[in-house]
Amino acid sequence: MLHSKLIKSIAAVMLMVAIFVACKKDAFSEKDAIAAQTTLLQMRYDQEIKLEQLKQSGATALALLRASDRLKDDFLAMLAHELRNPLAPISAAADLLSTTNLD
């Protein structure tokens, strides 16, 4: 959602710049030029705030992803350990039975 708003805001800034460049210099008063610059600066500030928010949410998502990946690895290691240990005596008994002559 922030991404689409960011694109729309950038498009608005580009349109304002295009209009400003297309008009003759004499068509704007100094007051109009200051107002346009103020608006552009405010829009740039707003976009920088939104960009910082996106960076922070990305960093938070990355930290959560790494934490969940670590938990997954811990779980799989524990599961593998628990599955191997009960099978070890069964495997040893099967080996013993296969090597011993029961006759």
Short mmCIF file of C-alpha atoms in Angstrom, two decimals, residues 6-96:
data_model
loop_
_atom_site.label_atom_id
_atom_site.label_comp_id
_atom_site.label_asym_id
_atom_site.label_seq_id
_atom_site.Cartn_x
_atom_site.Cartn_y
_atom_site.Cartn_z
CA LEU A 6 4.92 6.38 -3.13
CA ILE A 7 4.61 5.88 -6.89
CA LYS A 8 1.59 8.22 -7.06
CA SER A 9 3.44 10.90 -5.09
CA ILE A 10 6.49 10.63 -7.32
CA ALA A 11 4.26 10.95 -10.37
CA ALA A 12 2.67 14.08 -8.87
CA VAL A 13 6.09 15.62 -8.25
CA MET A 14 7.18 14.82 -11.80
CA LEU A 15 4.01 16.44 -13.15
CA MET A 16 4.59 19.58 -11.08
CA VAL A 17 8.18 19.80 -12.31
CA ALA A 18 7.07 19.30 -15.92
CA ILE A 19 4.47 22.07 -15.59
CA PHE A 20 7.01 24.35 -13.93
CA VAL A 21 9.56 23.78 -16.70
CA ALA A 22 6.98 24.12 -19.50
CA CYS A 23 5.76 27.52 -18.31
CA LYS A 24 7.61 30.68 -19.11
CA LYS A 25 9.71 32.17 -16.36
CA ASP A 26 7.62 35.35 -16.34
CA ALA A 27 4.38 33.39 -15.88
CA PHE A 28 5.19 32.73 -12.22
CA SER A 29 5.57 35.32 -9.57
CA GLU A 30 8.20 34.93 -6.89
CA LYS A 31 5.43 34.05 -4.44
CA ASP A 32 4.22 31.25 -6.74
CA ALA A 33 7.76 29.94 -7.15
CA ILE A 34 8.29 29.88 -3.38
CA ALA A 35 4.96 28.13 -2.88
CA ALA A 36 5.86 25.51 -5.52
CA GLN A 37 9.28 24.93 -3.93
CA THR A 38 7.70 24.63 -0.50
CA THR A 39 5.22 22.09 -1.82
CA LEU A 40 7.97 20.09 -3.53
CA LEU A 41 10.12 20.14 -0.41
CA GLN A 42 7.20 18.99 1.74
CA MET A 43 6.44 16.18 -0.70
CA ARG A 44 10.11 15.14 -0.69
CA TYR A 45 10.16 15.14 3.11
CA ASP A 46 6.99 13.02 3.19
CA GLN A 47 8.53 10.56 0.72
CA GLU A 48 11.72 10.30 2.79
CA ILE A 49 9.64 9.56 5.90
CA LYS A 50 7.73 6.85 4.00
CA LEU A 51 10.99 5.40 2.68
CA GLU A 52 12.41 5.24 6.20
CA GLN A 53 9.25 3.48 7.40
CA LEU A 54 9.59 0.94 4.58
CA LYS A 55 13.23 0.35 5.50
CA GLN A 56 12.31 -0.18 9.15
CA SER A 57 9.49 -2.58 8.32
CA GLY A 58 11.83 -4.47 5.99
CA ALA A 59 14.47 -4.73 8.73
CA THR A 60 11.83 -5.96 11.19
CA ALA A 61 10.57 -8.56 8.72
CA LEU A 62 14.13 -9.73 8.08
CA ALA A 63 14.80 -10.10 11.83
CA LEU A 64 11.58 -12.09 12.25
CA LEU A 65 12.50 -14.29 9.30
CA ARG A 66 15.95 -15.01 10.75
CA ALA A 67 14.46 -15.80 14.17
CA SER A 68 11.90 -18.19 12.69
CA ASP A 69 14.61 -19.82 10.57
CA ARG A 70 16.72 -20.36 13.70
CA LEU A 71 13.72 -21.89 15.51
CA LYS A 72 13.09 -24.19 12.55
CA ASP A 73 16.71 -25.34 12.56
CA ASP A 74 16.58 -26.00 16.32
CA PHE A 75 13.36 -27.99 15.93
CA LEU A 76 14.72 -30.10 13.09
CA ALA A 77 17.94 -30.79 15.01
CA MET A 78 15.93 -31.91 18.06
CA LEU A 79 13.63 -34.03 15.91
CA ALA A 80 16.54 -35.71 14.15
CA HIS A 81 18.18 -36.44 17.51
CA GLU A 82 14.99 -37.91 18.96
CA LEU A 83 14.42 -40.09 15.90
CA ARG A 84 17.99 -41.38 15.78
CA ASN A 85 18.31 -42.34 19.46
CA PRO A 86 15.38 -44.82 19.70
CA LEU A 87 16.43 -46.42 16.43
CA ALA A 88 20.03 -47.01 17.54
CA PRO A 89 19.27 -49.97 19.90
CA ILE A 90 16.90 -51.48 17.35
CA SER A 91 19.56 -51.13 14.66
CA ALA A 92 22.22 -52.67 16.93
CA ALA A 93 19.93 -55.61 17.78
CA ALA A 94 19.16 -56.16 14.11
CA ASP A 95 22.88 -56.15 13.30
CA LEU A 96 23.54 -58.60 16.11
#
